[in-house]
mmCIF file of C-alpha atoms in Angstrom:
data_model
loop_
_atom_site.group_PDB
_atom_site.id
_atom_site.type_symbol
_atom_site.label_atom_id
_atom_site.label_comp_id
_atom_site.label_asym_id
_atom_site.label_seq_id
_atom_site.Cartn_x
_atom_site.Cartn_y
_atom_site.Cartn_z
ATOM 1 C CA MET A 1 -30.607 -186.592 -57.912
ATOM 2 C CA THR A 2 -31.707 -189.830 -59.363
ATOM 3 C CA GLU A 3 -34.729 -192.151 -59.397
ATOM 4 C CA LEU A 4 -33.167 -194.055 -56.576
ATOM 5 C CA VAL A 5 -34.785 -191.673 -53.959
ATOM 6 C CA ARG A 6 -36.841 -193.861 -51.726
ATOM 7 C CA GLY A 7 -40.001 -192.865 -49.939
ATOM 8 C CA THR A 8 -43.728 -192.549 -50.712
ATOM 9 C CA PRO A 9 -44.528 -191.809 -54.349
ATOM 10 C CA GLY A 10 -45.602 -188.324 -53.295
ATOM 11 C CA LEU A 11 -42.271 -187.665 -51.751
ATOM 12 C CA VAL A 12 -40.387 -188.960 -54.568
ATOM 13 C CA ARG A 13 -42.464 -186.805 -57.088
ATOM 14 C CA ALA A 14 -41.858 -183.785 -54.967
ATOM 15 C CA VAL A 15 -38.085 -184.271 -54.703
ATOM 16 C CA ASN A 16 -37.833 -184.917 -58.508
ATOM 17 C CA ASP A 17 -39.955 -181.797 -59.262
ATOM 18 C CA ARG A 18 -37.740 -179.783 -57.001
ATOM 19 C CA ALA A 19 -34.551 -181.151 -58.553
ATOM 20 C CA ALA A 20 -35.782 -180.224 -61.995
ATOM 21 C CA VAL A 21 -36.938 -176.713 -61.102
ATOM 22 C CA HIS A 22 -33.598 -175.822 -59.432
ATOM 23 C CA LEU A 23 -31.672 -177.267 -62.360
ATOM 24 C CA LEU A 24 -33.633 -174.830 -64.616
ATOM 25 C CA LEU A 25 -32.937 -171.922 -62.204
ATOM 26 C CA ARG A 26 -29.116 -172.691 -62.374
ATOM 27 C CA GLN A 27 -28.736 -173.475 -66.060
ATOM 28 C CA GLY A 28 -31.593 -171.692 -67.824
ATOM 29 C CA PRO A 29 -33.726 -173.120 -70.611
ATOM 30 C CA LEU A 30 -33.346 -176.848 -71.173
ATOM 31 C CA THR A 31 -35.011 -179.543 -73.211
ATOM 32 C CA ARG A 32 -36.640 -182.638 -71.955
ATOM 33 C CA PRO A 33 -33.628 -184.815 -72.842
ATOM 34 C CA GLU A 34 -31.211 -182.429 -71.119
ATOM 35 C CA ILE A 35 -33.327 -182.406 -67.985
ATOM 36 C CA SER A 36 -33.303 -186.262 -67.994
ATOM 37 C CA ARG A 37 -29.597 -186.431 -68.446
ATOM 38 C CA LEU A 38 -28.627 -183.737 -65.927
ATOM 39 C CA THR A 39 -30.990 -185.062 -63.235
ATOM 40 C CA GLY A 40 -30.356 -188.742 -63.773
ATOM 41 C CA LEU A 41 -34.196 -189.210 -64.306
ATOM 42 C CA SER A 42 -35.441 -191.505 -67.080
ATOM 43 C CA LYS A 43 -36.953 -189.790 -70.164
ATOM 44 C CA PRO A 44 -40.495 -190.954 -69.170
ATOM 45 C CA THR A 45 -40.037 -189.655 -65.659
ATOM 46 C CA ALA A 46 -38.576 -186.289 -66.805
ATOM 47 C CA SER A 47 -41.658 -185.947 -69.067
ATOM 48 C CA GLN A 48 -43.846 -186.511 -66.083
ATOM 49 C CA VAL A 49 -42.004 -183.974 -64.053
ATOM 50 C CA LEU A 50 -42.287 -181.399 -66.684
ATOM 51 C CA ALA A 51 -45.949 -181.973 -67.231
ATOM 52 C CA ARG A 52 -46.586 -181.427 -63.403
ATOM 53 C CA LEU A 53 -44.443 -178.271 -63.358
ATOM 54 C CA LEU A 54 -46.239 -176.931 -66.501
ATOM 55 C CA ASP A 55 -49.636 -177.657 -65.001
ATOM 56 C CA ALA A 56 -48.675 -175.843 -61.654
ATOM 57 C CA GLY A 57 -47.468 -172.868 -63.659
ATOM 58 C CA LEU A 58 -43.922 -173.215 -62.260
ATOM 59 C CA VAL A 59 -42.372 -173.858 -65.639
ATOM 60 C CA VAL A 60 -43.298 -172.389 -69.083
ATOM 61 C CA GLY A 61 -42.154 -173.162 -72.609
ATOM 62 C CA ASN A 62 -39.263 -171.148 -74.024
ATOM 63 C CA GLY A 63 -39.511 -171.861 -77.649
ATOM 64 C CA LEU A 64 -37.768 -174.238 -79.996
ATOM 65 C CA ARG A 65 -33.971 -174.713 -80.133
ATOM 66 C CA THR A 66 -33.041 -174.476 -83.714
ATOM 67 C CA GLY A 67 -29.836 -174.943 -85.627
ATOM 68 C CA LEU A 68 -29.334 -178.571 -84.574
ATOM 69 C CA PRO A 69 -29.708 -181.664 -86.697
ATOM 70 C CA GLY A 70 -32.698 -183.866 -86.365
ATOM 71 C CA ARG A 71 -35.901 -183.126 -84.629
ATOM 72 C CA VAL A 72 -36.203 -179.525 -83.294
ATOM 73 C CA PRO A 73 -36.592 -179.905 -79.504
ATOM 74 C CA GLU A 74 -38.656 -177.582 -77.249
ATOM 75 C CA THR A 75 -37.012 -175.854 -74.366
ATOM 76 C CA TYR A 76 -38.408 -175.010 -70.887
ATOM 77 C CA ARG A 77 -37.628 -172.447 -68.206
ATOM 78 C CA VAL A 78 -38.799 -171.429 -64.780
ATOM 79 C CA ASN A 79 -41.885 -169.246 -64.949
ATOM 80 C CA PRO A 80 -40.678 -165.766 -63.787
ATOM 81 C CA ALA A 81 -44.160 -164.849 -62.804
ATOM 82 C CA ALA A 82 -44.287 -167.713 -60.312
ATOM 83 C CA ALA A 83 -43.372 -165.177 -57.532
ATOM 84 C CA TYR A 84 -41.637 -161.839 -56.757
ATOM 85 C CA VAL A 85 -39.423 -160.643 -54.047
ATOM 86 C CA THR A 86 -38.136 -157.316 -52.744
ATOM 87 C CA ALA A 87 -34.798 -156.262 -50.995
ATOM 88 C CA VAL A 88 -34.649 -153.183 -48.838
ATOM 89 C CA ASP A 89 -31.517 -151.458 -47.344
ATOM 90 C CA VAL A 90 -32.361 -148.906 -44.706
ATOM 91 C CA THR A 91 -29.705 -146.604 -43.157
ATOM 92 C CA PRO A 92 -30.103 -143.244 -41.435
ATOM 93 C CA GLU A 93 -29.157 -141.682 -44.786
ATOM 94 C CA TRP A 94 -31.113 -143.614 -47.435
ATOM 95 C CA ILE A 95 -33.659 -146.223 -48.244
ATOM 96 C CA ALA A 96 -32.658 -148.444 -51.283
ATOM 97 C CA VAL A 97 -35.107 -150.972 -52.832
ATOM 98 C CA ARG A 98 -34.492 -153.707 -55.452
ATOM 99 C CA ALA A 99 -37.233 -156.071 -56.792
ATOM 100 C CA ALA A 100 -36.820 -159.297 -58.780
ATOM 101 C CA ASP A 101 -38.919 -162.188 -60.106
ATOM 102 C CA ILE A 102 -38.391 -165.753 -58.842
ATOM 103 C CA THR A 103 -35.581 -166.396 -61.371
ATOM 104 C CA GLY A 104 -33.670 -163.506 -59.831
ATOM 105 C CA ALA A 105 -34.012 -161.140 -62.739
ATOM 106 C CA VAL A 106 -34.048 -157.631 -61.423
ATOM 107 C CA LEU A 107 -37.249 -155.748 -62.203
ATOM 108 C CA GLY A 108 -36.195 -152.330 -60.851
ATOM 109 C CA GLU A 109 -34.272 -150.446 -58.281
ATOM 110 C CA THR A 110 -34.590 -147.109 -56.478
ATOM 111 C CA GLU A 111 -32.856 -145.150 -53.753
ATOM 112 C CA ALA A 112 -34.209 -142.122 -51.804
ATOM 113 C CA PRO A 113 -33.108 -140.089 -48.820
ATOM 114 C CA ALA A 114 -34.333 -141.387 -45.505
ATOM 115 C CA PRO A 115 -36.520 -138.917 -43.653
ATOM 116 C CA ALA A 116 -34.377 -137.155 -41.043
ATOM 117 C CA GLY A 117 -35.244 -137.898 -37.394
ATOM 118 C CA ALA A 118 -38.181 -139.837 -38.600
ATOM 119 C CA GLY A 119 -40.769 -141.309 -36.162
ATOM 120 C CA ARG A 120 -42.634 -144.499 -36.915
ATOM 121 C CA ALA A 121 -45.364 -143.056 -38.959
ATOM 122 C CA GLU A 122 -42.772 -141.035 -41.251
ATOM 123 C CA LEU A 123 -40.619 -144.091 -41.523
ATOM 124 C CA MET A 124 -43.552 -146.318 -42.650
ATOM 125 C CA ALA A 125 -44.657 -143.675 -45.139
ATOM 126 C CA ALA A 126 -41.125 -143.460 -46.586
ATOM 127 C CA LEU A 127 -40.802 -147.262 -46.812
ATOM 128 C CA ARG A 128 -44.320 -147.490 -48.635
ATOM 129 C CA SER A 129 -43.225 -144.786 -50.932
ATOM 130 C CA ALA A 130 -39.878 -146.406 -51.797
ATOM 131 C CA LEU A 131 -41.516 -149.746 -52.325
ATOM 132 C CA GLY A 132 -44.178 -148.191 -54.572
ATOM 133 C CA ARG A 133 -41.474 -146.876 -56.864
ATOM 134 C CA VAL A 134 -40.382 -150.411 -57.595
ATOM 135 C CA PRO A 135 -43.608 -152.272 -58.109
ATOM 136 C CA THR A 136 -43.952 -155.931 -58.845
ATOM 137 C CA PRO A 137 -46.822 -157.377 -60.950
ATOM 138 C CA GLU A 138 -48.158 -159.180 -57.814
ATOM 139 C CA PRO A 139 -47.235 -158.383 -54.132
ATOM 140 C CA PRO A 140 -43.808 -159.829 -53.311
ATOM 141 C CA LYS A 141 -43.681 -163.192 -51.707
ATOM 142 C CA ARG A 142 -40.880 -162.126 -49.421
ATOM 143 C CA VAL A 143 -39.409 -158.743 -48.393
ATOM 144 C CA VAL A 144 -35.985 -158.698 -46.680
ATOM 145 C CA VAL A 145 -34.979 -155.469 -44.995
ATOM 146 C CA GLY A 146 -31.436 -154.869 -44.045
ATOM 147 C CA VAL A 147 -30.771 -152.593 -41.130
ATOM 148 C CA GLN A 148 -27.990 -151.311 -38.772
ATOM 149 C CA GLY A 149 -28.881 -153.669 -35.952
ATOM 150 C CA ALA A 150 -30.025 -157.227 -35.293
ATOM 151 C CA VAL A 151 -33.287 -158.777 -34.289
ATOM 152 C CA ASP A 152 -33.084 -160.664 -30.963
ATOM 153 C CA PRO A 153 -35.013 -163.910 -31.652
ATOM 154 C CA THR A 154 -35.579 -164.377 -28.020
ATOM 155 C CA SER A 155 -37.527 -161.065 -27.715
ATOM 156 C CA GLY A 156 -38.414 -159.984 -31.252
ATOM 157 C CA ARG A 157 -36.738 -156.546 -30.512
ATOM 158 C CA LEU A 158 -34.176 -154.919 -32.634
ATOM 159 C CA GLY A 159 -30.833 -154.794 -30.640
ATOM 160 C CA TYR A 160 -27.385 -153.433 -31.256
ATOM 161 C CA ALA A 161 -28.894 -150.385 -32.754
ATOM 162 C CA SER A 162 -28.423 -146.582 -32.190
ATOM 163 C CA ALA A 163 -31.306 -145.324 -30.117
ATOM 164 C CA GLU A 164 -30.908 -142.004 -31.983
ATOM 165 C CA ASP A 165 -30.702 -143.331 -35.587
ATOM 166 C CA MET A 166 -33.121 -146.300 -35.112
ATOM 167 C CA ALA A 167 -35.605 -145.030 -32.651
ATOM 168 C CA ALA A 168 -38.520 -145.828 -35.002
ATOM 169 C CA TRP A 169 -37.518 -149.514 -35.094
ATOM 170 C CA LEU A 170 -37.229 -150.077 -31.233
ATOM 171 C CA VAL A 171 -40.610 -151.682 -30.848
ATOM 172 C CA PRO A 172 -41.841 -154.978 -29.595
ATOM 173 C CA ASP A 173 -41.883 -157.819 -32.248
ATOM 174 C CA VAL A 174 -40.458 -155.491 -34.801
ATOM 175 C CA GLU A 175 -40.738 -157.841 -37.776
ATOM 176 C CA ARG A 176 -44.460 -158.437 -37.192
ATOM 177 C CA THR A 177 -44.988 -154.718 -36.499
ATOM 178 C CA LEU A 178 -43.344 -153.743 -39.788
ATOM 179 C CA GLY A 179 -45.011 -156.500 -41.848
ATOM 180 C CA GLU A 180 -48.497 -155.449 -40.650
ATOM 181 C CA ALA A 181 -47.719 -151.742 -41.397
ATOM 182 C CA LEU A 182 -46.600 -152.546 -44.934
ATOM 183 C CA GLY A 183 -49.062 -155.484 -45.498
ATOM 184 C CA LEU A 184 -46.208 -157.629 -46.637
ATOM 185 C CA PRO A 185 -44.235 -160.651 -45.355
ATOM 186 C CA VAL A 186 -41.189 -158.988 -43.903
ATOM 187 C CA ARG A 187 -37.912 -160.328 -42.539
ATOM 188 C CA ILE A 188 -35.405 -158.047 -40.952
ATOM 189 C CA GLU A 189 -31.647 -158.887 -41.137
ATOM 190 C CA ASN A 190 -28.488 -157.248 -39.948
ATOM 191 C CA ASP A 191 -26.809 -155.346 -42.824
ATOM 192 C CA VAL A 192 -23.397 -156.874 -42.348
ATOM 193 C CA ASN A 193 -24.818 -160.313 -42.352
ATOM 194 C CA LEU A 194 -26.515 -159.559 -45.722
ATOM 195 C CA ALA A 195 -23.145 -158.418 -47.076
ATOM 196 C CA ALA A 196 -21.703 -161.794 -46.128
ATOM 197 C CA VAL A 197 -24.605 -163.549 -47.864
ATOM 198 C CA ALA A 198 -23.842 -161.628 -51.031
ATOM 199 C CA GLU A 199 -20.106 -162.414 -50.581
ATOM 200 C CA ARG A 200 -20.680 -166.147 -50.467
ATOM 201 C CA ALA A 201 -21.174 -166.132 -54.225
ATOM 202 C CA HIS A 202 -18.157 -163.832 -54.836
ATOM 203 C CA ALA A 203 -14.994 -163.542 -52.709
ATOM 204 C CA ALA A 204 -15.929 -166.471 -50.492
ATOM 205 C CA ALA A 205 -17.270 -168.788 -53.305
ATOM 206 C CA ASP A 206 -14.682 -171.402 -52.559
ATOM 207 C CA CYS A 207 -14.810 -171.241 -48.659
ATOM 208 C CA PRO A 208 -17.681 -172.231 -46.577
ATOM 209 C CA ASP A 209 -16.166 -170.920 -43.457
ATOM 210 C CA PHE A 210 -15.363 -167.308 -43.538
ATOM 211 C CA VAL A 211 -15.559 -164.049 -41.515
ATOM 212 C CA LEU A 212 -16.557 -160.742 -43.165
ATOM 213 C CA LEU A 213 -15.237 -157.658 -41.485
ATOM 214 C CA TRP A 214 -17.176 -154.457 -42.303
ATOM 215 C CA ALA A 215 -15.155 -151.359 -41.654
ATOM 216 C CA ASP A 216 -16.778 -147.885 -42.250
ATOM 217 C CA GLU A 217 -17.702 -145.246 -39.784
ATOM 218 C CA GLY A 218 -18.700 -148.265 -37.709
ATOM 219 C CA LEU A 219 -17.328 -151.739 -37.376
ATOM 220 C CA GLY A 220 -19.120 -154.979 -37.701
ATOM 221 C CA ALA A 221 -18.534 -158.677 -38.695
ATOM 222 C CA ALA A 222 -20.464 -161.616 -39.980
ATOM 223 C CA LEU A 223 -19.775 -165.249 -39.413
ATOM 224 C CA VAL A 224 -20.543 -167.896 -42.056
ATOM 225 C CA LEU A 225 -19.778 -171.422 -40.844
ATOM 226 C CA ASP A 226 -20.272 -174.491 -42.988
ATOM 227 C CA GLY A 227 -21.975 -172.243 -45.534
ATOM 228 C CA ARG A 228 -24.510 -170.844 -43.042
ATOM 229 C CA LEU A 229 -24.874 -167.539 -41.297
ATOM 230 C CA HIS A 230 -24.217 -167.873 -37.551
ATOM 231 C CA ARG A 231 -26.351 -165.249 -35.919
ATOM 232 C CA GLY A 232 -25.944 -166.240 -32.284
ATOM 233 C CA HIS A 233 -28.578 -167.023 -29.650
ATOM 234 C CA PHE A 234 -29.589 -163.445 -29.169
ATOM 235 C CA GLY A 235 -28.886 -162.415 -32.785
ATOM 236 C CA GLY A 236 -25.688 -160.437 -31.906
ATOM 237 C CA ALA A 237 -22.983 -162.746 -33.462
ATOM 238 C CA GLY A 238 -20.569 -160.395 -35.200
ATOM 239 C CA GLU A 239 -21.244 -157.241 -33.315
ATOM 240 C CA VAL A 240 -17.523 -156.775 -32.844
ATOM 241 C CA GLY A 241 -17.616 -153.001 -32.385
ATOM 242 C CA TYR A 242 -18.028 -153.801 -28.669
ATOM 243 C CA LEU A 243 -15.136 -156.224 -28.560
ATOM 244 C CA PRO A 244 -12.903 -155.217 -25.590
ATOM 245 C CA LEU A 245 -9.222 -154.604 -26.830
ATOM 246 C CA PRO A 246 -6.125 -153.245 -25.070
ATOM 247 C CA GLY A 247 -5.652 -149.550 -25.536
ATOM 248 C CA ALA A 248 -9.441 -148.912 -25.832
ATOM 249 C CA ALA A 249 -11.849 -147.863 -23.070
ATOM 250 C CA THR A 250 -14.080 -150.674 -21.753
ATOM 251 C CA ALA A 251 -17.851 -150.574 -21.587
ATOM 252 C CA ARG A 252 -17.531 -149.918 -17.817
ATOM 253 C CA GLU A 253 -15.230 -146.956 -18.412
ATOM 254 C CA ALA A 254 -17.422 -145.522 -21.236
ATOM 255 C CA GLY A 255 -20.566 -146.064 -19.086
ATOM 256 C CA ASP A 256 -22.627 -147.063 -22.016
ATOM 257 C CA HIS A 257 -22.695 -150.540 -23.530
ATOM 258 C CA TYR A 258 -23.623 -149.118 -26.812
ATOM 259 C CA GLY A 259 -21.131 -146.189 -26.778
ATOM 260 C CA HIS A 260 -17.697 -145.771 -28.369
ATOM 261 C CA HIS A 261 -15.377 -148.086 -26.662
ATOM 262 C CA GLY A 262 -13.443 -151.352 -27.499
ATOM 263 C CA TYR A 263 -12.757 -152.200 -31.172
ATOM 264 C CA GLN A 264 -15.019 -149.381 -32.332
ATOM 265 C CA GLN A 265 -13.031 -146.790 -30.370
ATOM 266 C CA LEU A 266 -9.778 -148.205 -31.693
ATOM 267 C CA ALA A 267 -10.572 -148.654 -35.381
ATOM 268 C CA GLY A 268 -13.961 -146.942 -36.078
ATOM 269 C CA GLY A 269 -14.331 -143.983 -38.346
ATOM 270 C CA ASP A 270 -13.480 -141.257 -35.783
ATOM 271 C CA ALA A 271 -10.319 -143.101 -34.716
ATOM 272 C CA VAL A 272 -9.062 -143.660 -38.204
ATOM 273 C CA ARG A 273 -9.475 -140.069 -39.128
ATOM 274 C CA ASP A 274 -7.706 -138.969 -36.063
ATOM 275 C CA LEU A 275 -4.819 -141.394 -36.646
ATOM 276 C CA LEU A 276 -4.336 -140.330 -40.270
ATOM 277 C CA HIS A 277 -4.668 -136.648 -39.358
ATOM 278 C CA ALA A 278 -1.941 -137.138 -36.812
ATOM 279 C CA HIS A 279 0.211 -138.633 -39.500
ATOM 280 C CA GLY A 280 -0.265 -135.550 -41.636
ATOM 281 C CA VAL A 281 -2.394 -137.104 -44.272
ATOM 282 C CA PRO A 282 -3.798 -134.053 -46.178
ATOM 283 C CA GLY A 283 -7.462 -133.424 -45.462
ATOM 284 C CA ALA A 284 -7.769 -136.394 -43.025
ATOM 285 C CA ASP A 285 -10.064 -134.699 -40.558
ATOM 286 C CA PHE A 286 -13.793 -134.605 -39.793
ATOM 287 C CA SER A 287 -14.599 -132.778 -42.932
ATOM 288 C CA GLU A 288 -14.061 -136.049 -44.869
ATOM 289 C CA THR A 289 -15.609 -139.463 -44.690
ATOM 290 C CA VAL A 290 -13.405 -142.145 -43.316
ATOM 291 C CA ALA A 291 -13.174 -143.582 -46.834
ATOM 292 C CA GLU A 292 -11.794 -140.324 -48.247
ATOM 293 C CA ALA A 293 -9.258 -140.154 -45.566
ATOM 294 C CA VAL A 294 -8.110 -143.718 -46.151
ATOM 295 C CA ARG A 295 -8.080 -143.106 -49.875
ATOM 296 C CA ARG A 296 -5.671 -140.248 -49.306
ATOM 297 C CA ALA A 297 -3.455 -142.435 -47.209
ATOM 298 C CA GLY A 298 -3.437 -144.902 -50.055
ATOM 299 C CA TYR A 299 -2.141 -142.337 -52.415
ATOM 300 C CA GLY A 300 1.039 -142.144 -50.173
ATOM 301 C CA VAL A 301 1.485 -146.000 -50.512
ATOM 302 C CA ARG A 302 1.300 -145.598 -54.237
ATOM 303 C CA GLY A 303 3.767 -142.745 -54.292
ATOM 304 C CA ALA A 304 1.134 -140.212 -55.383
ATOM 305 C CA LEU A 305 1.784 -137.549 -52.859
ATOM 306 C CA PRO A 306 3.903 -134.490 -53.607
ATOM 307 C CA THR A 307 6.813 -135.033 -51.289
ATOM 308 C CA ASP A 308 8.681 -138.164 -50.028
ATOM 309 C CA GLU A 309 7.896 -137.007 -46.400
ATOM 310 C CA ALA A 310 4.171 -136.861 -47.067
ATOM 311 C CA ALA A 311 4.240 -140.188 -48.775
ATOM 312 C CA GLU A 312 6.126 -141.846 -45.928
ATOM 313 C CA ALA A 313 3.770 -140.314 -43.286
ATOM 314 C CA ALA A 314 0.713 -141.655 -45.219
ATOM 315 C CA ARG A 315 2.294 -145.144 -45.445
ATOM 316 C CA ALA A 316 2.942 -145.098 -41.782
ATOM 317 C CA GLY A 317 -0.648 -143.931 -41.066
ATOM 318 C CA LEU A 318 -2.129 -146.636 -43.209
ATOM 319 C CA GLY A 319 0.108 -149.202 -41.498
ATOM 320 C CA ARG A 320 -1.285 -148.038 -38.114
ATOM 321 C CA VAL A 321 -4.842 -148.416 -39.443
ATOM 322 C CA ALA A 322 -4.087 -151.939 -40.623
ATOM 323 C CA ALA A 323 -2.559 -152.738 -37.195
ATOM 324 C CA ARG A 324 -5.722 -151.663 -35.435
ATOM 325 C CA LEU A 325 -7.977 -153.585 -37.805
ATOM 326 C CA ALA A 326 -5.737 -156.779 -37.296
ATOM 327 C CA ALA A 327 -5.852 -156.332 -33.564
ATOM 328 C CA GLY A 328 -9.599 -156.991 -33.547
ATOM 329 C CA LEU A 329 -9.486 -159.586 -36.236
ATOM 330 C CA ALA A 330 -6.795 -161.646 -34.273
ATOM 331 C CA SER A 331 -9.353 -162.231 -31.544
ATOM 332 C CA ILE A 332 -12.028 -163.162 -33.994
ATOM 333 C CA VAL A 333 -10.037 -165.630 -36.145
ATOM 334 C CA THR A 334 -8.468 -167.214 -33.008
ATOM 335 C CA VAL A 335 -11.892 -168.244 -31.766
ATOM 336 C CA VAL A 336 -13.515 -168.912 -35.111
ATOM 337 C CA ASP A 337 -10.725 -170.416 -37.188
ATOM 338 C CA PRO A 338 -12.155 -169.424 -40.548
ATOM 339 C CA GLY A 339 -10.501 -170.333 -43.780
ATOM 340 C CA LEU A 340 -10.953 -166.786 -45.051
ATOM 341 C CA VAL A 341 -11.459 -163.117 -43.979
ATOM 342 C CA VAL A 342 -13.276 -160.878 -46.440
ATOM 343 C CA LEU A 343 -12.490 -157.146 -45.897
ATOM 344 C CA ALA A 344 -15.672 -155.095 -46.782
ATOM 345 C CA GLY A 345 -17.069 -151.631 -46.256
ATOM 346 C CA ARG A 346 -16.067 -148.362 -47.574
ATOM 347 C CA LEU A 347 -12.956 -148.114 -45.364
ATOM 348 C CA CYS A 348 -11.552 -151.342 -46.808
ATOM 349 C CA ALA A 349 -12.605 -150.574 -50.442
ATOM 350 C CA ALA A 350 -10.777 -147.236 -50.208
ATOM 351 C CA GLY A 351 -7.585 -148.800 -48.794
ATOM 352 C CA GLY A 352 -7.692 -151.464 -51.516
ATOM 353 C CA GLU A 353 -4.803 -153.868 -51.955
ATOM 354 C CA PRO A 354 -2.302 -151.804 -49.982
ATOM 355 C CA LEU A 355 -4.439 -152.024 -46.944
ATOM 356 C CA ARG A 356 -5.366 -155.675 -47.503
ATOM 357 C CA ALA A 357 -1.729 -156.618 -47.592
ATOM 358 C CA LEU A 358 -0.867 -154.668 -44.514
ATOM 359 C CA VAL A 359 -3.767 -156.248 -42.547
ATOM 360 C CA GLU A 360 -2.590 -159.725 -43.750
ATOM 361 C CA ARG A 361 1.021 -158.964 -42.594
ATOM 362 C CA GLU A 362 -0.094 -157.670 -39.197
ATOM 363 C CA LEU A 363 -2.598 -160.605 -38.769
ATOM 364 C CA ARG A 364 0.152 -163.093 -39.359
ATOM 365 C CA VAL A 365 2.176 -161.506 -36.581
ATOM 366 C CA LEU A 366 -0.670 -161.458 -34.006
ATOM 367 C CA SER A 367 -2.349 -164.730 -34.751
ATOM 368 C CA HIS A 368 -1.727 -168.341 -35.566
ATOM 369 C CA SER A 369 -4.523 -168.107 -38.131
ATOM 370 C CA ARG A 370 -3.638 -169.162 -41.731
ATOM 371 C CA ALA A 371 -6.867 -167.685 -43.058
ATOM 372 C CA GLY A 372 -6.685 -165.923 -46.417
ATOM 373 C CA ILE A 373 -7.438 -162.268 -46.545
ATOM 374 C CA ARG A 374 -9.434 -160.950 -49.500
ATOM 375 C CA LEU A 375 -11.193 -157.742 -50.478
ATOM 376 C CA SER A 376 -14.874 -157.810 -51.071
ATOM 377 C CA ALA A 377 -15.760 -158.764 -54.612
ATOM 378 C CA VAL A 378 -19.370 -157.659 -54.679
ATOM 379 C CA THR A 379 -20.083 -154.695 -56.969
ATOM 380 C CA GLY A 380 -22.917 -152.220 -56.130
ATOM 381 C CA ASN A 381 -24.764 -152.324 -52.880
ATOM 382 C CA PRO A 382 -23.887 -155.634 -51.016
ATOM 383 C CA VAL A 383 -26.698 -155.242 -48.504
ATOM 384 C CA LEU A 384 -29.267 -155.098 -51.278
ATOM 385 C CA ALA A 385 -27.512 -158.172 -53.048
ATOM 386 C CA GLY A 386 -27.675 -160.178 -49.823
ATOM 387 C CA ALA A 387 -31.125 -159.257 -49.016
ATOM 388 C CA LEU A 388 -32.298 -160.247 -52.493
ATOM 389 C CA ASP A 389 -30.475 -163.542 -52.037
ATOM 390 C CA LEU A 390 -32.273 -164.300 -48.825
ATOM 391 C CA ALA A 391 -35.624 -163.180 -50.251
ATOM 392 C CA LEU A 392 -35.161 -165.495 -53.182
ATOM 393 C CA THR A 393 -34.167 -168.460 -51.089
ATOM 394 C CA ALA A 394 -37.164 -168.124 -48.864
ATOM 395 C CA ALA A 395 -39.550 -167.574 -51.778
ATOM 396 C CA ARG A 396 -38.223 -170.505 -53.738
ATOM 397 C CA GLU A 397 -38.498 -172.807 -50.700
ATOM 398 C CA GLU A 398 -42.149 -171.851 -50.450
ATOM 399 C CA VAL A 399 -43.057 -171.818 -54.073
ATOM 400 C CA PHE A 400 -41.067 -175.023 -55.081
ATOM 401 C CA GLY A 401 -41.660 -176.951 -51.907
ATOM 402 C CA GLY A 402 -38.353 -176.895 -50.092
ATOM 403 C CA PRO A 403 -34.599 -176.116 -50.509
ATOM 404 C CA PRO A 404 -32.553 -177.475 -53.395
ATOM 405 C CA PRO A 405 -31.879 -181.276 -52.996
ATOM 406 C CA LEU A 406 -28.539 -181.667 -51.066
ATOM 407 C CA GLY A 407 -28.266 -177.895 -51.050
ATOM 408 C CA ARG A 408 -27.762 -175.436 -48.212
ATOM 409 C CA SER A 409 -29.879 -172.511 -47.277
ATOM 410 C CA PHE A 410 -29.337 -169.479 -45.100
#
C-alpha cells in the first residue's frame, strides 16, 4: 500500500485509512513512523491517516514506548470498542457461544445443553439465554451461527439437515427469521465450512486450495478454492455424505435422499463401529462413540493391546476404516485437485497420525492426486473459531470500510 494509489482524493484517503487500520490489527500497537514505514505512506500522510482514525474512534492511543534512545514515541492501536461480534455453534446436543471485540480478543465463552426435541420457541429461548451469558458492551455487529446443514441461497431455507434434529430451523428465510427473533444481524453457515475457515490459519495456512474432510458420526467436507469457501449454487458443496460409492446403497435403494446411503453408509459412525467390532476391537460397539472406537483401534497400531492377535486385528480394522475414508476422498480430489486434504472431526482426531498415514497410503493407490494429507491443527472448537473469523471479517469490512487492501475475504 503506497501513495501511488490513484483515484479521487476521497477514495485514496479511504484506502490509506483501511491499510493503516488493518496493519494495526495484524501487528498491534505501532508508532507514527512505523505506520509510515510499513505502509509506504509519507510521514505527513501517515499523521493525517492517524488523525482521521482517532477522530472516528477507530484507533486509540496506547501509551508511550519507553526504553529507546531519543524522543519517546506514542503508540496507537485499534480501538477494541469499535465493534463486537459473536460466534455460535448449535448442535442437537449443545449450544456454544464465544464473543470478541473487533481486534479478535475473546471476551467470554459458554456452552450449554441444547433443549431436547425443542420447537422454535424453545430453541429461540435457549439461544437468547446462551447469548445472554456472554454479553458484549454493545450489541454485536455480527453473529455467525454454525449448524449441521446449509442455507440454500436460492430459497433461503436450510437444507441438508436432519428433519428430526433440525426441525425448528426448517422455516422460510431462516436467517431473517432467526435474526428477527434474536434482534441481531445473523448469518447461518454450515459447521464443516466454518471448520475449514478456522483451518485456513492453521493446517492449511500455506495452501489456498484445500479440502477439509470432517469425519464423526456423520461425514462432511468443505472446499476452499483460491482462499475462498466454495459453497455451491444451492449451498450444498461439500455434502459428501450423500456421495454414491461402490459397495453402498444408493439414494434410490435407500428410498430417502437424506438417509444412510452412499459415503455415509460406508464410512459414517455406524459403519465404522460395525467394522471395528467385526475386527474384534474391544468395546467397539454402539455403547461407544465412533471416536472412542477408533481410539481403541489406534492402540493396536501402537502396540498397546494385550495380545499380538488383538493388536493385529485392530491394525487391520483401522486399515479398513482408512480405505473407506480414502474411497470417498478419491472422488473428491480427482474432481477438485486440491493441494491439501485436512482430516478433521473426532474420528480423525482419535485415529491421529496412524490413521492419517493409512489414509494417505490408500489415497495414493486410488487416485492420481498428489495432495498432502494433514490432520487438523485447530485446538478447541473449530466451528466456533471459524464462526468468529467470519464474524470478524464481516464486521471489519463494515466498520473499516471494506476488506484489507489486496486481501481476500470469505
